[in-house]
Amino acid sequence: MGGGGGGGGCGDMGMAKAWRYSTFSAKLALEQQHKHVCWRSQKRPISWSILCGLMLFCLGLISLFTGHVASDLEWYSQRLVKRSLYSKLDMGRRASINIWKSESSKFYHGCSKKGRHFASAVREKSSNGYLLVAASGGLNQQRTGITDAVVVARILNATLVVPELDHHSFWKDDSDFVDIFDVDWFISSLAKDVTIVKRVPDKVMRSMEKPPYTMRVPRKSTPEYYLDQVLPILLRRRVVQLTKFDYRLANNIDEELQKLRCRVNYHALRFTKPIQELGQKLVIRMRKMTNRFIAVHLRFEPDMLAFSGCYYGGGEKERYELGEIRKRWATLPDLSPEGERKRGKCPLTPHEVGLMLRALGFGNETYVYVASGEIYGGEETLQPLRELFPNFYAKEMLASEELKPFLPYSSRLAAIDYIVSDESDVFVTNNNGNMAKILAGRRRYMGHKRTIRPNAKKLSALFMARNKMDWDTFAKKVKSCQRGFMGEPDEMRSGRGEFHEFPYSCVCQKPFKYPDDENNNDKQVTLVSRAYIGSGSEWENKGPNSLQRLKENPGEGPVTLGDTEDDGFLAD
């Protein structure tokens, strides 16, 4: 394949380079010796210090050149070996990438089953008390709170009461847990991990001398904090309520607790039947029109723009309207819109999202589902995106009468968008908000379905200068900007980033076995992403026969990639 051939070419270049430099060095030394002889024959006076200085200078040049040759030879030889070994496995930066699907996604799967030593849940009567949790924010922000509430209950050996949802957020949705999630499934599916009840028993409430103790824990609190600060109160009072519960548990915790997070988020939190049925109907209607489609979460609502502190050219009207919304966050600092855009903190406009997608290779025949609430600027803001992608749909366009019962409830509408976005072939985020994180994590857990997030920091400068370049140049630069932002398995190292977005403890790699291998014990190769590819010795540990096969047949392997191209980063 192209990868192996490229490595061989580099090796030949390195050898040729070494030959040229060694010949040049020898000629340079001879010329210097010749000059010294001529100077002596002409009996010109010259000090020994100058002569020694010239000799040292020449030796320095020689060592400099030969040093470069040695380092180049080493680099080229490593490239030659690495390309021959991993030409099919290494997702090279210059390789063509299928914009619809990660080629390595089939080698990853969710794995959140609890370990053998993870004890069963304590029974209600034996627990340390009852934990009440009041989630905060919109649907997906509350989802993080519910997920972490289960884990905190496990840490405290407490009985969890079904969490309360936020009725006072910006969205003013009075839906309860039972209106959005299948509460019976939630309780039963987690029964072996945590005991969950729908309410504190009346007998316990009557026996309490004081109302439930209410407290708010700091964000990203560790398990030790809960054991030191919350557990003693729980043991004394029997019932404790935690308020504003979102992102109140540390990102990095014990792996078994991380897996519990995944069991809650990806299995136990199932939408109610009416929400699930309508969401699936919209997916079916999209599939009847096209085999594959993109879901774009624009997140260009007024509250998002106000919170970001960004400016989009709407004059004093925009400044006033967003400024009024911004007042609801008393602690937000004054921000420079220009500075925030340069830092990549501003959502792209719908037009910019469309330009990015077209530049990546999605044609105007592509079907696009837009998951969004009220777009700031309305139809005028959406029009440029519609022109770029005429096959433009939203839930309101796919369902009219069926959607009416859900219209007063923003969280239920968000749940419908969640279902369609999750089922899409490609999910495109427009900011690093809660829905973007939650869905990106779920799609990684479900086998790394393609999730594209704009590299806003680099793209912002490119969009400002787009009128100064032709389309081909612009598209090439967009593709370059988006390397590492296309939802590939190796985009984030384990333990880094928000766990809800990168559930690394719950994603496993499938082993690959050659079909004609008789002894699978020593011929099994575990596929690894580019971030974890190491030296050949690591592969020898997987099985010397498998390594030898790759050495002898560098084109043989489980991943099929396009040949490397100078500017062919993405291919349909």
Coordinates of C-alpha atoms in Angstrom, one line a residue:
M1 CA 0.0 0.0 0.0
G2 CA 0.9 3.6 -0.2
G3 CA 2.0 3.8 3.5
G4 CA 4.7 1.1 3.0
G5 CA 5.9 2.6 -0.3
G6 CA 6.2 6.0 1.3
G7 CA 8.4 4.6 4.0
G8 CA 10.7 3.0 1.5
G9 CA 11.0 6.2 -0.5
C10 CA 11.9 8.1 2.6
G11 CA 14.6 5.5 3.4
D12 CA 16.1 5.9 -0.1
M13 CA 16.0 9.7 0.2
G14 CA 17.8 9.4 3.6
M15 CA 20.5 7.2 2.1
A16 CA 21.0 9.5 -0.8
K17 CA 21.1 12.5 1.5
A18 CA 23.7 10.7 3.7
W19 CA 25.8 10.0 0.6
R20 CA 25.7 13.6 -0.6
Y21 CA 26.5 15.0 2.8
S22 CA 29.4 12.6 3.4
T23 CA 30.9 13.3 -0.1
F24 CA 30.5 17.1 0.6
S25 CA 32.2 16.8 3.9
A26 CA 35.1 14.9 2.4
K27 CA 35.5 17.5 -0.3
L28 CA 35.3 20.3 2.2
A29 CA 38.1 18.8 4.3
L30 CA 40.3 18.4 1.2
E31 CA 39.7 21.9 0.1
Q32 CA 40.6 23.2 3.5
Q33 CA 43.9 21.1 3.5
H34 CA 44.6 22.5 0.0
K35 CA 44.2 26.0 1.2
H36 CA 46.5 25.5 4.1
V37 CA 49.2 24.1 1.7
C38 CA 48.8 27.2 -0.6
W39 CA 49.1 29.6 2.3
R40 CA 52.3 27.9 3.4
S41 CA 53.7 27.9 -0.1
Q42 CA 53.1 31.6 -0.4
K43 CA 54.7 32.0 3.1
R44 CA 52.0 34.4 4.2
P45 CA 52.2 35.0 7.9
I46 CA 49.3 33.5 9.8
S47 CA 48.9 33.0 13.5
W48 CA 48.4 29.5 15.0
S49 CA 45.2 30.8 16.7
I50 CA 43.6 31.7 13.4
L51 CA 44.7 28.4 11.8
C52 CA 43.3 26.4 14.8
G53 CA 40.1 28.4 14.7
L54 CA 39.6 27.6 11.0
M55 CA 40.2 24.0 11.6
L56 CA 37.7 23.9 14.4
F57 CA 35.2 25.7 12.3
C58 CA 35.6 23.1 9.5
L59 CA 35.3 20.3 12.0
G60 CA 32.1 21.9 13.3
L61 CA 30.6 22.1 9.9
I62 CA 31.4 18.5 9.2
S63 CA 30.0 17.4 12.5
L64 CA 26.9 19.5 12.0
F65 CA 26.2 18.0 8.6
T66 CA 27.0 14.5 9.6
G67 CA 24.9 14.9 12.7
H68 CA 21.9 16.0 10.6
V69 CA 22.6 13.0 8.3
A70 CA 22.6 10.6 11.3
S71 CA 19.4 12.0 12.8
D72 CA 17.7 12.0 9.4
L73 CA 18.8 8.4 8.8
E74 CA 17.4 7.4 12.2
W75 CA 14.2 9.3 11.5
Y76 CA 13.8 7.8 8.1
S77 CA 14.6 4.3 9.3
Q78 CA 12.0 4.6 12.1
R79 CA 9.5 5.8 9.6
L80 CA 10.3 2.9 7.3
V81 CA 9.8 0.4 10.0
K82 CA 6.7 2.1 11.5
R83 CA 5.0 2.5 8.1
S84 CA 5.7 -1.1 7.2
L85 CA 4.3 -2.3 10.5
Y86 CA 1.4 0.0 10.9
S87 CA 0.5 1.1 7.4
K88 CA -3.0 -0.4 7.9
L89 CA -3.3 0.5 11.6
D90 CA -1.9 4.0 11.9
M91 CA -4.5 6.7 11.2
G92 CA -1.8 8.9 9.6
R93 CA -2.4 12.7 9.6
R94 CA -2.3 12.8 5.9
A95 CA -4.5 9.8 5.2
S96 CA -7.9 10.2 3.6
I97 CA -10.7 9.9 6.1
N98 CA -14.2 8.8 5.5
I99 CA -16.2 11.9 6.5
W100 CA -19.2 9.7 7.3
K101 CA -17.7 7.0 9.5
S102 CA -14.5 6.4 11.4
E103 CA -12.7 3.5 9.8
S104 CA -11.5 2.2 13.2
S105 CA -14.9 2.5 14.9
K106 CA -15.6 -1.2 14.5
F107 CA -12.7 -2.0 16.8
Y108 CA -14.2 -0.2 19.8
H109 CA -17.2 -0.9 21.9
G110 CA -18.8 0.1 25.2
C111 CA -17.8 -2.0 28.2
S112 CA -19.4 -0.9 31.5
K113 CA -20.1 -4.3 33.2
K114 CA -19.2 -4.1 36.9
G115 CA -16.2 -6.1 38.2
R116 CA -16.4 -9.3 40.3
H117 CA -15.4 -7.4 43.4
F118 CA -17.9 -4.6 43.1
A119 CA -20.3 -5.4 46.0
S120 CA -24.0 -5.4 45.5
A121 CA -26.1 -2.5 46.7
V122 CA -26.9 -2.2 50.4
R123 CA -30.6 -2.7 51.2
E124 CA -32.8 0.3 52.1
K125 CA -33.0 -0.6 55.8
S126 CA -29.3 -1.2 56.1
S127 CA -28.2 2.0 54.3
N128 CA -26.7 5.1 55.9
G129 CA -29.8 7.2 55.1
Y130 CA -31.7 8.8 52.3
L131 CA -30.1 11.1 49.7
L132 CA -32.3 13.7 48.0
V133 CA -30.8 15.4 44.9
A134 CA -32.1 18.5 43.1
A135 CA -30.7 18.5 39.6
S136 CA -29.9 21.8 37.9
G137 CA -30.1 23.3 34.4
G138 CA -31.5 22.0 31.2
L139 CA -32.1 18.4 30.2
N140 CA -28.5 17.4 29.5
Q141 CA -27.0 19.3 32.4
Q142 CA -29.6 17.6 34.7
R143 CA -28.6 14.3 33.1
T144 CA -25.0 14.8 34.4
G145 CA -26.4 15.5 37.8
I146 CA -28.6 12.4 37.9
T147 CA -25.7 10.2 36.7
D148 CA -23.4 11.5 39.4
A149 CA -26.1 11.4 42.1
V150 CA -26.3 7.6 41.7
V151 CA -22.5 7.3 42.1
V152 CA -22.5 9.6 45.2
A153 CA -25.3 7.5 46.7
R154 CA -23.0 4.4 46.1
I155 CA -20.1 6.2 47.8
L156 CA -22.2 7.1 50.8
N157 CA -23.9 3.7 51.0
A158 CA -27.1 5.7 50.9
T159 CA -30.6 5.0 49.5
L160 CA -31.1 7.4 46.6
V161 CA -34.5 9.1 46.2
V162 CA -35.4 9.6 42.5
P163 CA -33.9 13.0 41.7
E164 CA -35.9 16.2 41.4
L165 CA -35.7 18.1 38.1
D166 CA -35.1 21.9 37.8
H167 CA -38.3 23.8 37.4
H168 CA -36.8 27.3 37.7
S169 CA -34.1 27.3 35.1
F170 CA -34.0 29.6 32.0
W171 CA -36.3 27.1 30.2
K172 CA -39.1 27.2 32.8
D173 CA -40.0 23.5 32.3
D174 CA -42.1 22.0 35.1
S175 CA -41.5 18.4 33.9
D176 CA -40.7 15.9 36.6
F177 CA -38.4 12.9 36.3
V178 CA -41.3 10.6 35.5
D179 CA -42.4 12.8 32.6
I180 CA -39.0 12.4 30.8
F181 CA -37.4 9.2 32.0
D182 CA -38.8 5.7 32.5
V183 CA -38.6 5.7 36.3
D184 CA -39.3 2.1 36.9
W185 CA -36.6 1.0 34.4
F186 CA -34.2 3.5 36.1
I187 CA -34.8 1.9 39.5
S188 CA -34.8 -1.8 38.4
S189 CA -31.8 -1.6 36.1
L190 CA -29.6 -0.1 38.9
A191 CA -30.9 -2.3 41.7
K192 CA -27.7 -4.3 42.0
D193 CA -25.6 -1.1 42.2
V194 CA -27.7 1.4 44.3
T195 CA -31.0 1.1 46.1
I196 CA -33.4 3.8 44.6
V197 CA -36.8 4.7 45.9
K198 CA -39.4 7.1 44.6
R199 CA -39.8 8.9 47.9
V200 CA -38.7 8.9 51.5
P201 CA -41.0 6.6 53.5
D202 CA -43.6 8.5 55.6
K203 CA -42.5 6.6 58.7
V204 CA -39.0 8.0 58.3
M205 CA -40.2 11.5 57.7
R206 CA -42.5 11.4 60.8
S207 CA -39.6 10.2 63.0
M208 CA -37.4 13.1 62.0
E209 CA -37.0 15.9 64.6
K210 CA -35.9 18.4 61.9
P211 CA -36.5 18.8 58.2
P212 CA -34.0 17.2 55.8
Y213 CA -30.6 18.9 56.0
T214 CA -29.9 20.9 52.8
M215 CA -26.4 21.6 51.5
R216 CA -24.6 22.4 48.3
V217 CA -21.3 20.7 47.7
P218 CA -18.5 22.4 45.7
R219 CA -18.2 21.4 42.0
K220 CA -15.9 18.5 41.2
S221 CA -15.9 17.2 44.8
T222 CA -13.9 14.1 45.4
P223 CA -15.3 10.9 47.0
E224 CA -13.2 11.7 50.0
Y225 CA -15.1 15.0 50.4
Y226 CA -18.4 13.3 50.4
L227 CA -17.2 10.8 53.0
D228 CA -15.7 13.5 55.2
Q229 CA -18.3 16.3 54.9
V230 CA -21.6 14.7 53.8
L231 CA -21.6 11.2 55.4
P232 CA -21.4 12.4 59.1
I233 CA -24.4 14.7 58.5
L234 CA -26.3 11.9 56.8
L235 CA -25.7 9.5 59.7
R236 CA -27.0 12.1 62.2
R237 CA -30.0 13.4 60.2
R238 CA -30.9 10.3 58.1
V239 CA -32.0 12.5 55.2
V240 CA -29.8 15.0 53.3
Q241 CA -30.7 17.0 50.3
L242 CA -28.0 18.2 47.8
T243 CA -29.1 21.2 45.8
K244 CA -27.9 22.6 42.4
F245 CA -26.5 19.2 41.7
D246 CA -24.6 19.4 38.4
Y247 CA -20.9 18.4 37.9
R248 CA -20.6 18.0 41.7
L249 CA -18.4 14.9 41.4
A250 CA -14.8 14.8 40.4
N251 CA -13.9 13.8 36.9
N252 CA -11.3 11.2 37.8
I253 CA -12.6 8.6 40.3
D254 CA -12.2 4.9 40.8
E255 CA -12.7 2.9 37.6
E256 CA -15.5 0.8 39.0
L257 CA -17.4 4.1 39.8
Q258 CA -16.7 5.4 36.3
K259 CA -18.3 2.2 34.9
L260 CA -21.3 2.8 37.2
R261 CA -21.5 6.3 35.7
C262 CA -21.7 4.7 32.2
R263 CA -24.3 2.2 33.3
V264 CA -26.5 5.0 34.5
N265 CA -26.0 7.4 31.6
Y266 CA -26.1 4.9 28.7
H267 CA -28.4 2.2 30.0
A268 CA -30.5 3.3 33.0
L269 CA -31.6 6.7 31.8
R270 CA -34.2 5.7 29.2
F271 CA -36.7 8.2 27.9
T272 CA -40.4 7.6 28.4
K273 CA -42.4 5.7 25.8
P274 CA -44.1 8.8 24.2
I275 CA -40.7 10.6 23.8
Q276 CA -39.0 7.5 22.5
E277 CA -41.7 6.7 20.0
L278 CA -41.8 10.2 18.5
G279 CA -38.0 10.4 18.4
Q280 CA -37.9 7.1 16.5
K281 CA -40.6 8.2 14.1
L282 CA -38.5 11.2 13.1
V283 CA -35.5 9.0 12.5
I284 CA -37.6 6.7 10.3
R285 CA -38.8 9.7 8.3
M286 CA -35.3 10.9 7.8
R287 CA -34.2 7.4 6.7
K288 CA -37.0 7.1 4.2
M289 CA -35.6 10.2 2.4
T290 CA -32.0 9.3 2.6
N291 CA -29.6 6.4 3.6
R292 CA -27.6 8.7 5.8
F293 CA -27.9 12.1 7.3
I294 CA -26.1 14.7 9.5
A295 CA -27.6 16.0 12.8
V296 CA -26.4 19.5 13.6
H297 CA -26.8 20.9 17.1
L298 CA -26.6 24.6 16.3
R299 CA -26.9 25.9 19.9
F300 CA -27.4 29.4 18.6
E301 CA -30.2 30.3 21.1
P302 CA -30.2 33.7 22.7
D303 CA -29.2 32.4 26.2
M304 CA -26.1 30.7 24.7
L305 CA -25.0 33.8 22.9
A306 CA -25.6 36.0 25.9
F307 CA -23.7 33.6 28.2
S308 CA -20.7 33.5 25.7
G309 CA -20.4 37.3 25.7
C310 CA -19.9 37.1 21.9
Y311 CA -21.1 39.6 19.3
Y312 CA -22.4 38.7 15.8
G313 CA -22.8 42.1 14.1
G314 CA -26.4 42.9 15.0
G315 CA -25.7 46.4 16.2
E316 CA -27.1 48.0 19.3
K317 CA -30.3 45.9 19.1
E318 CA -28.2 42.7 19.5
R319 CA -26.1 44.2 22.3
Y320 CA -29.1 45.3 24.2
E321 CA -31.1 42.1 23.9
L322 CA -28.2 39.8 24.8
G323 CA -27.1 42.2 27.5
E324 CA -30.5 41.9 29.2
I325 CA -30.4 38.1 29.1
R326 CA -26.8 38.2 30.5
K327 CA -28.0 40.0 33.6
R328 CA -29.4 36.7 34.9
W329 CA -25.8 35.5 35.6
A330 CA -24.6 38.0 38.3
T331 CA -21.1 36.6 38.5
L332 CA -20.2 36.7 34.8
P333 CA -17.2 38.9 34.0
D334 CA -17.1 41.5 31.3
L335 CA -15.7 39.9 28.2
S336 CA -14.2 41.2 25.0
P337 CA -16.3 39.7 22.1
E338 CA -13.2 39.9 19.8
G339 CA -11.0 38.3 22.3
E340 CA -13.5 35.5 23.0
R341 CA -13.8 34.8 19.3
K342 CA -10.1 34.5 18.9
R343 CA -9.9 32.1 21.9
G344 CA -12.5 29.9 20.2
K345 CA -15.2 30.5 22.8
C346 CA -17.9 31.8 20.4
P347 CA -20.3 29.4 18.7
L348 CA -20.1 29.5 14.9
T349 CA -23.0 31.1 13.1
P350 CA -25.3 28.7 11.2
H351 CA -23.7 30.0 8.0
E352 CA -20.2 29.2 9.3
V353 CA -21.3 25.7 10.3
G354 CA -22.6 25.2 6.8
L355 CA -19.3 26.5 5.2
M356 CA -17.3 24.2 7.4
L357 CA -19.3 21.1 6.4
R358 CA -19.2 22.0 2.7
A359 CA -15.4 22.5 3.0
L360 CA -15.0 19.1 4.7
G361 CA -16.7 17.4 1.7
F362 CA -20.4 17.2 2.5
G363 CA -22.2 18.1 -0.8
N364 CA -25.4 20.2 -1.1
E365 CA -27.4 17.0 -1.6
T366 CA -26.6 16.0 2.0
Y367 CA -29.6 15.7 4.3
V368 CA -29.3 17.8 7.5
Y369 CA -31.4 17.5 10.6
V370 CA -31.1 20.7 12.8
A371 CA -31.4 20.1 16.5
S372 CA -32.1 23.4 18.1
G373 CA -34.4 25.6 20.1
E374 CA -35.2 29.2 19.2
I375 CA -32.5 30.5 16.9
Y376 CA -31.4 34.0 17.6
G377 CA -32.3 36.0 14.5
G378 CA -34.9 33.4 13.3
E379 CA -35.2 32.5 9.7
E380 CA -32.9 35.3 8.6
T381 CA -30.1 33.6 10.5
L382 CA -30.9 30.1 9.2
Q383 CA -31.3 31.1 5.5
P384 CA -27.6 30.9 4.6
L385 CA -27.4 27.3 6.0
R386 CA -30.6 26.4 4.1
E387 CA -29.0 27.6 0.8
L388 CA -25.9 25.5 1.4
F389 CA -28.0 22.4 2.3
P390 CA -31.4 22.6 0.7
N391 CA -32.4 19.2 2.3
F392 CA -32.8 20.9 5.7
Y393 CA -35.1 19.5 8.3
A394 CA -36.1 20.1 11.9
K395 CA -38.5 18.3 14.2
E396 CA -41.2 20.9 13.5
M397 CA -41.0 20.1 9.8
L398 CA -41.1 16.3 10.3
A399 CA -44.0 16.3 12.8
S400 CA -46.7 18.8 13.3
E401 CA -49.8 17.5 15.1
E402 CA -47.7 14.8 16.9
L403 CA -45.4 17.4 18.3
K404 CA -48.1 19.6 19.8
P405 CA -48.3 17.8 23.2
F406 CA -44.5 18.4 23.7
L407 CA -44.3 22.1 22.7
P408 CA -44.8 23.6 26.2
Y409 CA -41.9 21.5 27.6
S410 CA -38.4 22.4 26.4
S411 CA -36.8 19.4 28.1
R412 CA -39.1 16.9 26.3
L413 CA -38.4 18.7 23.0
A414 CA -34.6 18.5 23.7
A415 CA -35.1 14.7 24.4
I416 CA -36.6 14.3 20.9
D417 CA -33.6 16.1 19.4
Y418 CA -31.3 13.9 21.5
I419 CA -32.8 10.7 20.0
V420 CA -32.5 11.9 16.4
S421 CA -29.0 13.2 16.9
D422 CA -27.9 10.0 18.5
E423 CA -29.3 8.0 15.6
S424 CA -27.6 10.2 12.9
D425 CA -24.7 9.0 10.9
V426 CA -22.7 12.2 11.7
F427 CA -23.3 14.5 14.7
V428 CA -22.0 18.0 14.5
T429 CA -21.7 20.1 17.6
N430 CA -21.4 23.9 17.6
N431 CA -20.1 24.5 21.2
N432 CA -18.8 22.5 24.1
G433 CA -22.2 22.6 25.9
N434 CA -23.9 19.9 27.8
M435 CA -25.8 18.2 24.9
A436 CA -22.6 18.3 22.9
K437 CA -20.6 16.6 25.7
I438 CA -23.3 14.0 26.6
L439 CA -23.9 13.0 23.0
A440 CA -20.3 12.9 22.1
G441 CA -19.6 10.6 25.0
R442 CA -22.5 8.3 24.1
R443 CA -21.4 8.1 20.5
R444 CA -17.9 7.1 21.6
Y445 CA -19.4 4.5 23.9
M446 CA -21.5 3.1 21.1
G447 CA -18.5 2.5 18.8
H448 CA -17.2 5.9 18.0
K449 CA -19.9 7.1 15.6
R450 CA -18.6 10.1 13.7
T451 CA -18.9 13.3 15.9
I452 CA -17.5 16.5 14.5
R453 CA -16.8 19.5 16.7
P454 CA -15.5 22.7 15.1
N455 CA -12.0 23.8 16.1
A456 CA -13.4 27.2 16.7
K457 CA -10.1 28.8 17.7
K458 CA -8.5 28.1 14.4
L459 CA -11.6 28.4 12.3
S460 CA -12.5 31.9 13.6
A461 CA -9.4 33.4 12.0
L462 CA -10.1 31.5 8.8
F463 CA -13.6 32.7 8.5
M464 CA -12.6 36.3 9.0
A465 CA -10.2 35.9 6.1
R466 CA -12.3 33.7 3.8
N467 CA -13.0 36.5 1.3
K468 CA -9.2 36.8 0.7
M469 CA -8.8 33.2 -0.7
D470 CA -10.4 31.0 -3.3
W471 CA -12.7 28.1 -2.3
D472 CA -10.1 25.4 -2.8
T473 CA -7.6 27.1 -0.6
F474 CA -10.3 27.8 2.0
A475 CA -11.5 24.1 2.0
K476 CA -7.9 22.8 2.3
K477 CA -7.3 25.0 5.3
V478 CA -10.6 24.0 6.9
K479 CA -9.6 20.3 6.6
S480 CA -6.3 21.1 8.2
C481 CA -8.0 22.9 11.1
Q482 CA -10.3 20.0 11.7
R483 CA -7.6 17.4 12.2
G484 CA -8.1 16.0 15.6
F485 CA -11.7 17.2 15.8
M486 CA -13.4 14.5 13.7
G487 CA -14.4 12.0 16.4
E488 CA -11.5 9.5 15.9
P489 CA -10.7 7.2 18.8
D490 CA -7.3 8.7 19.4
E491 CA -8.3 12.3 19.8
M492 CA -8.1 12.3 23.6
R493 CA -5.7 10.5 25.9
S494 CA -7.2 8.5 28.7
G495 CA -7.9 10.5 31.8
R496 CA -8.0 13.9 30.1
G497 CA -11.1 15.9 29.3
E498 CA -14.6 15.7 30.8
F499 CA -15.5 12.1 31.5
H500 CA -19.1 12.6 30.3
E501 CA -17.6 13.6 26.9
F502 CA -14.6 11.1 27.0
P503 CA -15.8 8.0 28.9
Y504 CA -12.4 6.3 28.6
S505 CA -13.0 3.7 31.3
C506 CA -16.0 2.4 29.5
V507 CA -14.6 2.0 26.0
C508 CA -12.8 -1.2 25.1
Q509 CA -10.8 -2.3 22.1
K510 CA -11.8 -5.5 20.3
P511 CA -9.1 -8.1 19.7
F512 CA -8.4 -9.0 16.1
K513 CA -7.6 -12.6 15.1
Y514 CA -6.2 -13.6 11.7
P515 CA -8.8 -16.0 10.2
D516 CA -6.1 -18.5 9.1
D517 CA -4.3 -18.6 12.4
E518 CA -4.5 -22.0 14.0
N519 CA -3.0 -21.1 17.4
N520 CA -4.9 -17.9 18.4
N521 CA -3.2 -17.7 21.7
D522 CA 0.0 -16.3 20.3
K523 CA -1.3 -14.8 17.1
Q524 CA -3.8 -12.4 18.5
V525 CA -3.2 -8.7 17.8
T526 CA -5.0 -6.1 19.9
L527 CA -5.7 -3.1 17.7
V528 CA -4.5 0.3 19.0
S529 CA -5.1 3.8 18.0
R530 CA -2.3 6.1 16.9
A531 CA -2.0 7.6 20.4
Y532 CA -1.0 4.3 21.8
I533 CA 1.2 2.8 19.1
G534 CA 4.6 2.1 20.6
S535 CA 7.7 0.3 19.7
G536 CA 8.0 -3.1 17.9
S537 CA 8.7 -4.8 21.3
E538 CA 5.2 -4.0 22.4
W539 CA 3.9 -5.9 19.4
E540 CA 6.2 -8.8 20.1
N541 CA 4.5 -9.1 23.5
K542 CA 1.2 -9.6 21.6
G543 CA 2.7 -12.6 19.8
P544 CA 5.9 -12.9 17.7
N545 CA 4.2 -14.7 14.9
S546 CA 1.7 -11.9 14.4
L547 CA 4.5 -9.3 14.4
Q548 CA 6.4 -11.4 11.8
R549 CA 3.3 -11.5 9.6
L550 CA 3.1 -7.8 9.6
K551 CA 6.7 -7.4 8.8
E552 CA 6.5 -9.8 5.9
N553 CA 3.1 -8.5 4.7
P554 CA 2.8 -4.9 5.7
G555 CA -0.3 -4.5 3.5
E556 CA -2.2 -7.2 5.5
G557 CA -4.3 -5.8 8.3
P558 CA -7.8 -5.2 9.5
V559 CA -8.1 -1.4 8.8
T560 CA -8.6 -0.2 5.2
L561 CA -7.4 3.4 4.6
G562 CA -6.9 5.4 1.5
D563 CA -3.4 6.1 0.2
T564 CA -1.8 9.1 1.7
E565 CA -2.3 12.3 -0.2
D566 CA -0.8 15.8 0.2
D567 CA -4.2 17.5 0.6
G568 CA -6.6 14.5 0.6
F569 CA -7.4 14.7 4.3
L570 CA -11.0 13.8 3.9
A571 CA -12.6 11.7 1.3
D572 CA -16.3 10.9 0.9

